[in-house]
PDB file of C-alpha atoms and ligand atoms in Angstrom:
ATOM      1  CA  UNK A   1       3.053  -8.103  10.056  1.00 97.00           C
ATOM      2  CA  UNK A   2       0.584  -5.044   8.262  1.00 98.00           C
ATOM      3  CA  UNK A   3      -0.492  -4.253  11.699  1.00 98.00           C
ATOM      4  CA  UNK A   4       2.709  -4.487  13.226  1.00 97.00           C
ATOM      5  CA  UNK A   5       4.299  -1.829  10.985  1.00 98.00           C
ATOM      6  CA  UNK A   6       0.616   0.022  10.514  1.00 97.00           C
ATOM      7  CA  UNK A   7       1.424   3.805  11.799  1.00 97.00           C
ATOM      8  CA  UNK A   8      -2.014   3.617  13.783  1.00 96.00           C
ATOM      9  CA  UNK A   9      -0.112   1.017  15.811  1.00 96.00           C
ATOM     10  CA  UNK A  10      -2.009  -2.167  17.123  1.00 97.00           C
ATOM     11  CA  UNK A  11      -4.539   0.083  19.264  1.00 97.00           C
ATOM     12  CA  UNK A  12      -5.304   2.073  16.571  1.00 96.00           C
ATOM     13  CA  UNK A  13      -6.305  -0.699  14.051  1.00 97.00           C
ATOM     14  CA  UNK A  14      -8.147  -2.342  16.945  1.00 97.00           C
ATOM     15  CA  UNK A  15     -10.140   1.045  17.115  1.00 97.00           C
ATOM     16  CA  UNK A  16     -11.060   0.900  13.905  1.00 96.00           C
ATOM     17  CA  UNK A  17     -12.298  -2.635  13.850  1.00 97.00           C
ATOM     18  CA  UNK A  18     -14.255  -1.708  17.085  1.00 97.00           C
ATOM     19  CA  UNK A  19     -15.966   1.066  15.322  1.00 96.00           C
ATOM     20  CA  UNK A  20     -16.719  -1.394  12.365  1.00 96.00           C
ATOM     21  CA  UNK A  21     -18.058  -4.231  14.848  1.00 97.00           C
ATOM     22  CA  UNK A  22     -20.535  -1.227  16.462  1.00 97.00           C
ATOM     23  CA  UNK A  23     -21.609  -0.366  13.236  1.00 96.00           C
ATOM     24  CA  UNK A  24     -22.057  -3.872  12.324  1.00 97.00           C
ATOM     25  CA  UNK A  25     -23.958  -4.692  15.863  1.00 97.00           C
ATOM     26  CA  UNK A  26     -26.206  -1.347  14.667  1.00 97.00           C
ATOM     27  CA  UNK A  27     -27.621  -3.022  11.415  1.00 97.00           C
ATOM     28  CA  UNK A  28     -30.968  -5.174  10.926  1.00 97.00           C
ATOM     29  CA  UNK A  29     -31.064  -8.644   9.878  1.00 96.00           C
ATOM     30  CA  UNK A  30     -31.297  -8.145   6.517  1.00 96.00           C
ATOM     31  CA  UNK A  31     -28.450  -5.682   6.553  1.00 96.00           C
ATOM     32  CA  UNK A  32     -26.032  -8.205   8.261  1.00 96.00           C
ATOM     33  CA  UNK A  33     -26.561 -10.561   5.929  1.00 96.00           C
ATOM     34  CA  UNK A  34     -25.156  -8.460   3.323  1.00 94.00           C
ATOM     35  CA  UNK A  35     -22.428  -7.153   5.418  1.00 95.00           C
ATOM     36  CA  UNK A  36     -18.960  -8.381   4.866  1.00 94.00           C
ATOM     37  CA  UNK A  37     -17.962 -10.536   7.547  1.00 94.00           C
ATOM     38  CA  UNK A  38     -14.104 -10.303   7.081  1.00 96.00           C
ATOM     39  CA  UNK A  39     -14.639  -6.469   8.199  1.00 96.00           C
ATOM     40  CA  UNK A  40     -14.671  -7.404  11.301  1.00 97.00           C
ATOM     41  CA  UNK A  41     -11.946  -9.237  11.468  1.00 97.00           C
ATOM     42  CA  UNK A  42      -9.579  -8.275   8.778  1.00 98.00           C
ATOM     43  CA  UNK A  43      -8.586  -4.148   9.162  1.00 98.00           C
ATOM     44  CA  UNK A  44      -6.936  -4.234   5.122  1.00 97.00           C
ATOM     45  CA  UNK A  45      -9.969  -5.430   3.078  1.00 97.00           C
ATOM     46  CA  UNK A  46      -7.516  -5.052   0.163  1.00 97.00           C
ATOM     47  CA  UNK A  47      -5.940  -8.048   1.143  1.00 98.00           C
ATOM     48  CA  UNK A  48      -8.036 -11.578   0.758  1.00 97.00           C
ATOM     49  CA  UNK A  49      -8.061 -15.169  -0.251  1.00 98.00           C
ATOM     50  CA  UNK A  50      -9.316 -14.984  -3.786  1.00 98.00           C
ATOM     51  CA  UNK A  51      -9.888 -18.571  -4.283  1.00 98.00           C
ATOM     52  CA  UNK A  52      -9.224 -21.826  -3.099  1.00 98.00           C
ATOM     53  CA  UNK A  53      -8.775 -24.376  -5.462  1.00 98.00           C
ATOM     54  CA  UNK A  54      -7.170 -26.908  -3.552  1.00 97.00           C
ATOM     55  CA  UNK A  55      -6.651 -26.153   0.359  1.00 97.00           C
ATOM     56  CA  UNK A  56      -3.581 -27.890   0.904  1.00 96.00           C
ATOM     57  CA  UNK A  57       0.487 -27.311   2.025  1.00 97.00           C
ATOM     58  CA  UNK A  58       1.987 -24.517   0.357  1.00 97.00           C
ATOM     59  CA  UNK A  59       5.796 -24.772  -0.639  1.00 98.00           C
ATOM     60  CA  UNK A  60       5.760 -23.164  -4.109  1.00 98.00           C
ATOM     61  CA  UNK A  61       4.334 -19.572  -4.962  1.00 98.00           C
ATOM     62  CA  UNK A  62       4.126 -17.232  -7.622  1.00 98.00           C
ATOM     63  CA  UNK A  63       4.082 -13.840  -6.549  1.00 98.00           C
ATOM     64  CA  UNK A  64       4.028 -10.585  -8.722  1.00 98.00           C
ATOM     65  CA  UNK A  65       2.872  -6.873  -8.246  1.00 98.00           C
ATOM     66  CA  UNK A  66       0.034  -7.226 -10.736  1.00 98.00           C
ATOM     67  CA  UNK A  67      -1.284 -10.658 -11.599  1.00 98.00           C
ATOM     68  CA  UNK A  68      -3.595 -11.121 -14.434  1.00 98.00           C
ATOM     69  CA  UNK A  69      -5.213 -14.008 -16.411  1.00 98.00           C
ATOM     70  CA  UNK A  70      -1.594 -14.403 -17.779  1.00 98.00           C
ATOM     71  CA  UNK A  71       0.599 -14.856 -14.798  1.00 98.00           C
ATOM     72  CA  UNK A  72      -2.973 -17.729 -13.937  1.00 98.00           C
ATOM     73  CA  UNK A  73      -1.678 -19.038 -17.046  1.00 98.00           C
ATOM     74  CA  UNK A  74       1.997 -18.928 -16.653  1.00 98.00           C
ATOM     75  CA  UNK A  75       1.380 -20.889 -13.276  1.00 98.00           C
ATOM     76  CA  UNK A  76       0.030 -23.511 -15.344  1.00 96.00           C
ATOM     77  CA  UNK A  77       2.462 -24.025 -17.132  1.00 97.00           C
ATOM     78  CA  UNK A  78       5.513 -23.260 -14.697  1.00 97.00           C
ATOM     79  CA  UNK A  79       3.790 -26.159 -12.596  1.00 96.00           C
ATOM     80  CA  UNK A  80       4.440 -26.942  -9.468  1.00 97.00           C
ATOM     81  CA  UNK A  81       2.941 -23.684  -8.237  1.00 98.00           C
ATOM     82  CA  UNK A  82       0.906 -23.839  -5.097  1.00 98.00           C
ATOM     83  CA  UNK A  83       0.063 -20.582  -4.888  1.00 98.00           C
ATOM     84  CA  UNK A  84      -0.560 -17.512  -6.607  1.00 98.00           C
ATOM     85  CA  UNK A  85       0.051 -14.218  -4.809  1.00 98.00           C
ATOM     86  CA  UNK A  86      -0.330 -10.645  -6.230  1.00 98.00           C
ATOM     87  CA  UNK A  87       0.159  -7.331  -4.729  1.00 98.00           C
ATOM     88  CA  UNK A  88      -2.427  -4.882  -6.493  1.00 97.00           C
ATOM     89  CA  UNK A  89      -5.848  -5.721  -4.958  1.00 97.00           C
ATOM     90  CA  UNK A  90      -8.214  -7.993  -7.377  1.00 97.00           C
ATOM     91  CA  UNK A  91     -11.783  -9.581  -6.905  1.00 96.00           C
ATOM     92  CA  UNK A  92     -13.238  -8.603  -3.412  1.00 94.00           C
ATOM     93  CA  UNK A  93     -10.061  -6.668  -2.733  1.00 95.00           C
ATOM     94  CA  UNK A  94     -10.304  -4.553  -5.388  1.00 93.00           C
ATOM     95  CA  UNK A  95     -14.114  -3.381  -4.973  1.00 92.00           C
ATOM     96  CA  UNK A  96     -12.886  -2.580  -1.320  1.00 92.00           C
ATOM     97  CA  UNK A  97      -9.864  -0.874  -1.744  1.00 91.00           C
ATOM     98  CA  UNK A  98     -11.341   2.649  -0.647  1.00 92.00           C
ATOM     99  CA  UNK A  99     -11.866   0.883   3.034  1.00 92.00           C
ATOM    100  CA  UNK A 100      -8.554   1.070   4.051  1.00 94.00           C
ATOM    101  CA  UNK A 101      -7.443   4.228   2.889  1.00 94.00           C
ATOM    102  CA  UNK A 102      -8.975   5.737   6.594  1.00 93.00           C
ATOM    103  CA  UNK A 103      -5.629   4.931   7.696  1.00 95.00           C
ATOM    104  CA  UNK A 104      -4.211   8.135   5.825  1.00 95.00           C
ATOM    105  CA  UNK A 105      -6.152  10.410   8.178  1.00 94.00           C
ATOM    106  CA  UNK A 106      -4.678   8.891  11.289  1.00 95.00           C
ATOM    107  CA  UNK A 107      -1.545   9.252   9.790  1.00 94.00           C
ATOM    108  CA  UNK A 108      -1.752  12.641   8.382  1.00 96.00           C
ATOM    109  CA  UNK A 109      -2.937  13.563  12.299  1.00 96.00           C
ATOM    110  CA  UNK A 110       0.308  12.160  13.577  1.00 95.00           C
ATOM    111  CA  UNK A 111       1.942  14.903  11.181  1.00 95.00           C
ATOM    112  CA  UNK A 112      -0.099  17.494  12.947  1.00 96.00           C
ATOM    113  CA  UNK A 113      -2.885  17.927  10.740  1.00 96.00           C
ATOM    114  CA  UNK A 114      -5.844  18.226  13.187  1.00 97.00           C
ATOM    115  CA  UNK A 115      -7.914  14.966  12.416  1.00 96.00           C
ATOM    116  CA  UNK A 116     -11.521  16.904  11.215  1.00 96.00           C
ATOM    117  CA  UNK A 117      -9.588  18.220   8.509  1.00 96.00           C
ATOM    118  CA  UNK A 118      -7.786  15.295   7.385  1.00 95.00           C
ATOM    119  CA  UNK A 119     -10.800  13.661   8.072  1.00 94.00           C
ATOM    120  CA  UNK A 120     -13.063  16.134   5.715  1.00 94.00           C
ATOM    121  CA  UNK A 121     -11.005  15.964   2.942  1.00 94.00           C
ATOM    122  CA  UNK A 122     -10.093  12.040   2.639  1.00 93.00           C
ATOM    123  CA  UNK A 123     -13.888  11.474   3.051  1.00 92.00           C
ATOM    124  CA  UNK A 124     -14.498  13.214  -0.716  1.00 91.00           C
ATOM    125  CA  UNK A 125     -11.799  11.704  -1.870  1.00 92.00           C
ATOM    126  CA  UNK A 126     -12.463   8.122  -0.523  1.00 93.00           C
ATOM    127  CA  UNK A 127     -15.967   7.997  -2.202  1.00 92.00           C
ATOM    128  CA  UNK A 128     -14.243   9.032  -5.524  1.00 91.00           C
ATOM    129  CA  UNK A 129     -11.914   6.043  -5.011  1.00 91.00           C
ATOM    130  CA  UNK A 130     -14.700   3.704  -4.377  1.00 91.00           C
ATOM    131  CA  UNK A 131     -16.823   5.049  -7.638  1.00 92.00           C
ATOM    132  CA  UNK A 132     -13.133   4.713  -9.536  1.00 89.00           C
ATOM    133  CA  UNK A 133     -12.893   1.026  -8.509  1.00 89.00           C
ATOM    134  CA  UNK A 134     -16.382   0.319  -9.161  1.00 88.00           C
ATOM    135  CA  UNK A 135     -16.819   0.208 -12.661  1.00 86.00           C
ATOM    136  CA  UNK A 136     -13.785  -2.752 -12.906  1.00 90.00           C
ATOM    137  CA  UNK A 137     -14.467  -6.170 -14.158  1.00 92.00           C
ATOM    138  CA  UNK A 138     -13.089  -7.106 -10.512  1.00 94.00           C
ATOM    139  CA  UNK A 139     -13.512 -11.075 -11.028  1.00 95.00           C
ATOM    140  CA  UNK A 140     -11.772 -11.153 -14.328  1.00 97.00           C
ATOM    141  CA  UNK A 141      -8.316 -12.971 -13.429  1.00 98.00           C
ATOM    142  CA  UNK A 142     -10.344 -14.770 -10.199  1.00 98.00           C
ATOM    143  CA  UNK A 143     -12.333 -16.356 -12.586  1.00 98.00           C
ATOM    144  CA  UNK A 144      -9.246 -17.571 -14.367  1.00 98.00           C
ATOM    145  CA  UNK A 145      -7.975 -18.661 -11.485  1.00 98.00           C
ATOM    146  CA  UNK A 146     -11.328 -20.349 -10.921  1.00 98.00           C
ATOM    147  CA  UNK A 147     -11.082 -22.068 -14.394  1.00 98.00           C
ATOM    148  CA  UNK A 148      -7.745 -23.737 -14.406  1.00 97.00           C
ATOM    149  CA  UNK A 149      -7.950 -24.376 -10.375  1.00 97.00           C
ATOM    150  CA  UNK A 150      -4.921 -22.180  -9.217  1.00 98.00           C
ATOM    151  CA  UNK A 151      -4.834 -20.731  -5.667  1.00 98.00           C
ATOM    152  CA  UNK A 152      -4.857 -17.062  -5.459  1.00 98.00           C
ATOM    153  CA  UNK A 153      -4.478 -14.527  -2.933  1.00 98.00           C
ATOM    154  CA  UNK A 154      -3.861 -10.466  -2.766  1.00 98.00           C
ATOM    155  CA  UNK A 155      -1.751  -8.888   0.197  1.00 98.00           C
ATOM    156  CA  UNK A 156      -1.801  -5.138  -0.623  1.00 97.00           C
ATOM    157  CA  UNK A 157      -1.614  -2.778   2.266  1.00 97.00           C
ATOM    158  CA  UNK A 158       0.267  -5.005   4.586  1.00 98.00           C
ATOM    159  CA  UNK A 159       2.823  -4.924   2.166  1.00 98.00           C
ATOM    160  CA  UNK A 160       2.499  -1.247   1.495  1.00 97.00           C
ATOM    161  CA  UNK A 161       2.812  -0.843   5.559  1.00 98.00           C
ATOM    162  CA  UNK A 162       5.733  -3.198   5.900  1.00 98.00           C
ATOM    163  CA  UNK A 163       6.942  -0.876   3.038  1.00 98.00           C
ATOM    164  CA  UNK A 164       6.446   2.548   5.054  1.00 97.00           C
ATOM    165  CA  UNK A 165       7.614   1.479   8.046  1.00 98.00           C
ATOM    166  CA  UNK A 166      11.059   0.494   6.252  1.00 98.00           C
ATOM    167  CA  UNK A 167      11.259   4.169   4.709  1.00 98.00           C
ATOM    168  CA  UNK A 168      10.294   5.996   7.852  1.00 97.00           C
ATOM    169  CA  UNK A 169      12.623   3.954   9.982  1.00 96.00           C
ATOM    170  CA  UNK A 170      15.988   4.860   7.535  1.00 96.00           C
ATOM    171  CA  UNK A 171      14.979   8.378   6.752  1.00 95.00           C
ATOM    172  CA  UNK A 172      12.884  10.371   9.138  1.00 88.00           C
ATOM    173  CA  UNK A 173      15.079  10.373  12.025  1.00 84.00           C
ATOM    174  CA  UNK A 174      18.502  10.411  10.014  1.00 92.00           C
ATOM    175  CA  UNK A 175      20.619  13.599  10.938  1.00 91.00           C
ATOM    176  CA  UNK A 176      22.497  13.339   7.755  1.00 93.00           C
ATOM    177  CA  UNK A 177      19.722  14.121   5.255  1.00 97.00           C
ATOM    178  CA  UNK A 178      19.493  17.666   5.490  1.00 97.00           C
ATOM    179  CA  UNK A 179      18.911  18.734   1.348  1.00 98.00           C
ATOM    180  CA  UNK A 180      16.422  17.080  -0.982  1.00 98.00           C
ATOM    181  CA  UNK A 181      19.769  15.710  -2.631  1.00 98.00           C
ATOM    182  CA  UNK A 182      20.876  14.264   0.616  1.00 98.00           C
ATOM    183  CA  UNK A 183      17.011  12.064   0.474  1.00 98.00           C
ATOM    184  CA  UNK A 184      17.736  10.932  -2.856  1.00 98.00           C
ATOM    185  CA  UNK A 185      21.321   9.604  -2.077  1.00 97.00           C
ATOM    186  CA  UNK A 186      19.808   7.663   1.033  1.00 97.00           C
ATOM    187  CA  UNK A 187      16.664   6.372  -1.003  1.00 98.00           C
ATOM    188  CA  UNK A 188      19.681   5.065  -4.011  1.00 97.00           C
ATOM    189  CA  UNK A 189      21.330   3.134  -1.414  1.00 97.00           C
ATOM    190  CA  UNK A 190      18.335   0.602  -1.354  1.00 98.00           C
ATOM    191  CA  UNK A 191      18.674  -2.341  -3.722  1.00 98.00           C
ATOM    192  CA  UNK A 192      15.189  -2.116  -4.941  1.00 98.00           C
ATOM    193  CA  UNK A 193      15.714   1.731  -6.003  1.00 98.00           C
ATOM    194  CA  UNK A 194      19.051   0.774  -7.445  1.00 98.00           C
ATOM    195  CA  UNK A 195      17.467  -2.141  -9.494  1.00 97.00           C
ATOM    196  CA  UNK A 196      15.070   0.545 -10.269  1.00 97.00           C
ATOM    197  CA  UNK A 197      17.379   3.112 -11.094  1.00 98.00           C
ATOM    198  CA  UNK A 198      19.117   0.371 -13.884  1.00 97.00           C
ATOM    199  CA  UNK A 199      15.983   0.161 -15.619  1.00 96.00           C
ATOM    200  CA  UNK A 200      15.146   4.226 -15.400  1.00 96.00           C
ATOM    201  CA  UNK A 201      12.508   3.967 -13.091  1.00 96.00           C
ATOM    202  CA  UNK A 202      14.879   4.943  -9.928  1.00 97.00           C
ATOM    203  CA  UNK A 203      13.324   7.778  -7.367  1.00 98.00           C
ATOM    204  CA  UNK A 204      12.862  11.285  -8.676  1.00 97.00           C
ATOM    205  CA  UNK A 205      12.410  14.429  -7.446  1.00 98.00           C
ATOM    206  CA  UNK A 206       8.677  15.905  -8.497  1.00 97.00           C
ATOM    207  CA  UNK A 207       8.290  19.012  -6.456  1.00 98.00           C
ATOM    208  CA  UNK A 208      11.124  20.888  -5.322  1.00 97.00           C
ATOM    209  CA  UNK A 209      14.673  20.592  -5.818  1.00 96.00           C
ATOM    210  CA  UNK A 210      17.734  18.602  -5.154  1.00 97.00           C
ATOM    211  CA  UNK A 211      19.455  21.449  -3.315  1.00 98.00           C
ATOM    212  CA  UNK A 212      16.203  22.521  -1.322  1.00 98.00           C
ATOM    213  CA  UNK A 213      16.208  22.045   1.908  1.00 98.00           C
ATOM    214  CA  UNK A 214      13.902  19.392   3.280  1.00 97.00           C
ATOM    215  CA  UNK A 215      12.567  20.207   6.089  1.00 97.00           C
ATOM    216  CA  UNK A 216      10.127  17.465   8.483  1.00 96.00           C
ATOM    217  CA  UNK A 217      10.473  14.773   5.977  1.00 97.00           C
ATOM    218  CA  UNK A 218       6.625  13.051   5.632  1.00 96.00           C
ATOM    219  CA  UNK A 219       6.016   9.456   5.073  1.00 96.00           C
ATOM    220  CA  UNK A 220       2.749  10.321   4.283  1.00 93.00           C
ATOM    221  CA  UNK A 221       2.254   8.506   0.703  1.00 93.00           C
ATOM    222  CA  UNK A 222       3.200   5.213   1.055  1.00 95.00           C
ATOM    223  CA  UNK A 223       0.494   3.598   2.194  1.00 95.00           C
ATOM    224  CA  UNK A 224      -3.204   3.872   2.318  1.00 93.00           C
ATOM    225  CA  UNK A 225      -4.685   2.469  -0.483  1.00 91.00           C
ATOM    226  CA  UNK A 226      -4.030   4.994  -2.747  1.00 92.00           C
ATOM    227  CA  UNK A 227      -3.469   8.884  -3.844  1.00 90.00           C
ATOM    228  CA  UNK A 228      -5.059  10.999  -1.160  1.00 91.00           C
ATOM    229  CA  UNK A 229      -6.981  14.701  -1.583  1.00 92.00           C
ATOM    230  CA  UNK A 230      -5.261  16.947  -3.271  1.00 94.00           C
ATOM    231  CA  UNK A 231      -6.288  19.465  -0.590  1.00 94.00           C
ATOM    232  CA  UNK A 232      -4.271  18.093   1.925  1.00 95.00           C
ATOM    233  CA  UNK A 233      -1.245  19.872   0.529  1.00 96.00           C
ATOM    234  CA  UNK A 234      -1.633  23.094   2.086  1.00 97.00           C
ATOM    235  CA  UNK A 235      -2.779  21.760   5.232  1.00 96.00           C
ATOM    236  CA  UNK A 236       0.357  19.538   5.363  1.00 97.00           C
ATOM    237  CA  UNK A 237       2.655  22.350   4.725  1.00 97.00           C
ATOM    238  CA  UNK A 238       0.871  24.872   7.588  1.00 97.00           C
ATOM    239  CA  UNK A 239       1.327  21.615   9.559  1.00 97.00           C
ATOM    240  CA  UNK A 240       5.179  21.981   9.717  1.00 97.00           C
ATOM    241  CA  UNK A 241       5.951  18.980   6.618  1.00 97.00           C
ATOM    242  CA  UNK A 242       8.461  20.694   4.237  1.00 97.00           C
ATOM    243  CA  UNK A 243       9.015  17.251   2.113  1.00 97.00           C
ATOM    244  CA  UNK A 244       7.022  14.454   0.937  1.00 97.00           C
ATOM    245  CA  UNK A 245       7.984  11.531   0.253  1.00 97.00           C
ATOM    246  CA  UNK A 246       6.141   8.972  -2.311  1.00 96.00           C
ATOM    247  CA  UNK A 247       5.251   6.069  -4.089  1.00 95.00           C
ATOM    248  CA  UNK A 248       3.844   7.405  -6.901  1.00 94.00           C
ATOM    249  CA  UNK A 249       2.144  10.907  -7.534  1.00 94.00           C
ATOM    250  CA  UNK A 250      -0.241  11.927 -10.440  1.00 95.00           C
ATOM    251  CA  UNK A 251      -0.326  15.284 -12.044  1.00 96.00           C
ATOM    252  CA  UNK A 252      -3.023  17.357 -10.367  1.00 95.00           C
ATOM    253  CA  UNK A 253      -1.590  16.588  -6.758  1.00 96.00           C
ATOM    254  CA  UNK A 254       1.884  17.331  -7.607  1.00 97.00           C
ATOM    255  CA  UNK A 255       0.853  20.768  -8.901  1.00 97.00           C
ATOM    256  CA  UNK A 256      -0.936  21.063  -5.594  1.00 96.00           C
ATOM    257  CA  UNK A 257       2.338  20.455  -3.461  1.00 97.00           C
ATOM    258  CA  UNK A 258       4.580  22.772  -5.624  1.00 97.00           C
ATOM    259  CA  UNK A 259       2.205  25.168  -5.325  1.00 97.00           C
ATOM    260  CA  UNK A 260       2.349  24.837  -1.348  1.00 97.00           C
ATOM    261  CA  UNK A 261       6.024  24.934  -1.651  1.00 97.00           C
ATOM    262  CA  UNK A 262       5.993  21.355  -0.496  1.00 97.00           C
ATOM    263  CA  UNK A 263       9.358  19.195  -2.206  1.00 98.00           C
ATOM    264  CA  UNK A 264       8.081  15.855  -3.209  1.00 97.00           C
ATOM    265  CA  UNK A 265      10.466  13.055  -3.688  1.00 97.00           C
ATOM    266  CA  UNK A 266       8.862  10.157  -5.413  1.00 97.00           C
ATOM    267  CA  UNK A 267      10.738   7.138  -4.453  1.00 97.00           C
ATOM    268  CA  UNK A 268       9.334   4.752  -7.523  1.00 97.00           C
ATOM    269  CA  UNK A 269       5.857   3.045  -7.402  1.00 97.00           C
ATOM    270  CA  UNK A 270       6.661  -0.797  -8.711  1.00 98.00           C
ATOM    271  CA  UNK A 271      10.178  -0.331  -7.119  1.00 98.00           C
ATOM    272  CA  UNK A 272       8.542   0.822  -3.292  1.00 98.00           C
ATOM    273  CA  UNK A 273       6.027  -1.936  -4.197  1.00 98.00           C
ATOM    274  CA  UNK A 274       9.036  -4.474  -3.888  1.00 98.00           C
ATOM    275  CA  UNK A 275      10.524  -3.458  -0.758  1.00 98.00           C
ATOM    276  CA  UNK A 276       7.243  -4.437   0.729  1.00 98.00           C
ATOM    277  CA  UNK A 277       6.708  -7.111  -0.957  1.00 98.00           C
ATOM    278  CA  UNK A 278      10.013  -9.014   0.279  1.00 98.00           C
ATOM    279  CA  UNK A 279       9.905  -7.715   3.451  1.00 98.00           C
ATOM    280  CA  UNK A 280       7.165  -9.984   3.978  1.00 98.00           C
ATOM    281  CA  UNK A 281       8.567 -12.789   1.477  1.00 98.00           C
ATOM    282  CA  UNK A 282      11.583 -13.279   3.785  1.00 98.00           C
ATOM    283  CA  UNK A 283       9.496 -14.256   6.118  1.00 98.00           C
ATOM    284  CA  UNK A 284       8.135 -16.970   3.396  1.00 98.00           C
ATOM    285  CA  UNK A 285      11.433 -18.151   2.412  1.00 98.00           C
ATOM    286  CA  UNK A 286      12.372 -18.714   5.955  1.00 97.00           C
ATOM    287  CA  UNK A 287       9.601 -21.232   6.382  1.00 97.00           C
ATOM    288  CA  UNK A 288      11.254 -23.120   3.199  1.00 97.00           C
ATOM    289  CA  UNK A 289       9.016 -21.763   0.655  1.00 98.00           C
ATOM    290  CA  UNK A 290      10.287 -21.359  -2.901  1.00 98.00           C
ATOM    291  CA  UNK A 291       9.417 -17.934  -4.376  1.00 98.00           C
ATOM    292  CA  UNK A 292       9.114 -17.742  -7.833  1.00 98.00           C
ATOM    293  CA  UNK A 293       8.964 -13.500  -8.992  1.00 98.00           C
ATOM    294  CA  UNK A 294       7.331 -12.418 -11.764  1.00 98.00           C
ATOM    295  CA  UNK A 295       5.518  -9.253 -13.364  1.00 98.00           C
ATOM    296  CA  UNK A 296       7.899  -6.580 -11.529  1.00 97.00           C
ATOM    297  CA  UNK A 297       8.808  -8.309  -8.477  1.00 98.00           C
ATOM    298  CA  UNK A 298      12.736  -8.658  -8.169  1.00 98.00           C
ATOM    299  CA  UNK A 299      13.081 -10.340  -5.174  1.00 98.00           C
ATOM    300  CA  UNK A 300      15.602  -9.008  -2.719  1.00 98.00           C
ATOM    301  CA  UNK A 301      16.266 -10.948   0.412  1.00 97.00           C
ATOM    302  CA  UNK A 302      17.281  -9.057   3.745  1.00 95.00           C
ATOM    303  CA  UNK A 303      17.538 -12.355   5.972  1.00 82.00           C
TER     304      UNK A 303
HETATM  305 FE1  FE2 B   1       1.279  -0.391  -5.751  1.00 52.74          FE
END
């Protein structure tokens, strides 16, 4: 399903496993042995089986946005739980999750940025990602997991793609949305943003404004690991993009985008999160799994 909705499309994600296998092929003995074999086969290496505890039939899962030695321990004594999934990367995931944010280049091409450029400034800002992630006690809530012999697993930018493709697909084509005011009434039509909204964490606008008009509307920050350069910006607005839409946006780049006159909508992080999420957990529940939510998911079901 992550490559099915990836923006690369199936030939692009086989690309860029073909360009891992020939680096892989490249590499002595010694090196291959350290090499991570999933690369090969698996194009979102922030997405793994954590641990097996017990390989067996799964009916009952736990499944949350961020999972922790708590929600390990809430399993426990829930009961019954086959299955632990979470959505933010953890363990292996989580020391890899500057791999997959390549994708945003590709993406950012499709926009009409030429590649070198999107290409020049993820690279800086993929190795700052990878030093960010690297001082993490990664195996923290595997090791929990470990301990009381729960099944985990982390499913993060299939998610995040099933999650972009669902955004792109209502908005980017729609001939109604014409304002920045006209986005946000589209984006409050969607249960998860209107669960948000009743809790105050609905979409906002964080660059721009509501009577602005919007312009090539850019799913450009949905997926992708996380937060690209804040460089891109200007690039993205000489590319012909006139409003961003987001999951979640720190300070620095949203200064960057006002400053390129960019409007950035930010459609909720946790809430954009859930979309994907049950996206792919209808598919669960239709093989008569039980889903139980916890730690921000609120599960809507679309089937
Ligand atoms: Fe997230």
């Amino acid at each position: 399903m992550g490559i099915e909705s990836d923006f690369r499309g199936r030939q692009g994600v086989d690309k860029f496993l073909a360009r891992k296998r020939k680096k892989y092929d490249k590499l002595d003995e010694k090196a291959k042995q350290d090499f991570d074999q999933e690369a090969l086969v698996n194009p979102y290496l922030d997405s793994r089986i954590l641990h097996i505890a017990d390989d067996k039939e799964i009916s009952k899962v736990l499944v949350g946005i961020d999972i922790g030695p708590a929600e390990i321990l809430m399993a426990k004594e829930l009961g019954g739980v086959d299955l632990i999934i979470s959505h933010h990367p953890l363990g292996k995931g989580l020391a890899n999750l500057a791999d997959v944010m390549a994708l945003q280049a590709d993406v950012l091409n499709q926009y009409g940025v030429p590649i070198n450029i999107a290409e020049g400034l993820l690279k800086e800002r993929i190795s700052e990602v990878a030093r960010g992630v690297n001082a993490k006690n990664h195996q923290r809530t595997v090791d929990a997991a470990r301990l009381l012999g729960v099944n985990l697993i982390c499913i993060h930018t299939p998610c995040d793609n099933l999650a972009a493709k669902f955004l792109k697909d209502k908005i980017e084509n729609n001939q109604q949305i014409e304002i920045v005011g006209e986005l946000m009434e589209e984006l409050k039509q969607i249960p998860e943003y209107k669960e948000a909204i009743k809790i105050g964490a609905g979409p906002k606008i964080f660059a721009g404004d509501e009577e602005n008009r919007t312009g090539r509307i850019a799913v450009t920050e949905m997926t992708g690991g996380t937060e690209g350069s804040p460089k891109l910006y200007k690039k993205m607005a000489t590319a012909g993009i006139g409003t961003i839409l987001a999951m979640h946006q720190s300070e620095e780049h949203r200064k960057e985008a006002d400053e390129a006159k960019l409007n950035v909508v930010v459609a909720g992080h946790i809430s954009s999160d859930n979309i994907g999420l049950n996206l792919f957990l209808d598919k669960l529940t239709a093989q008569g799994i039980e889903i139980i939510p916890c730690s921000g998911l609120v599960r809507v079901s679309r089937s």
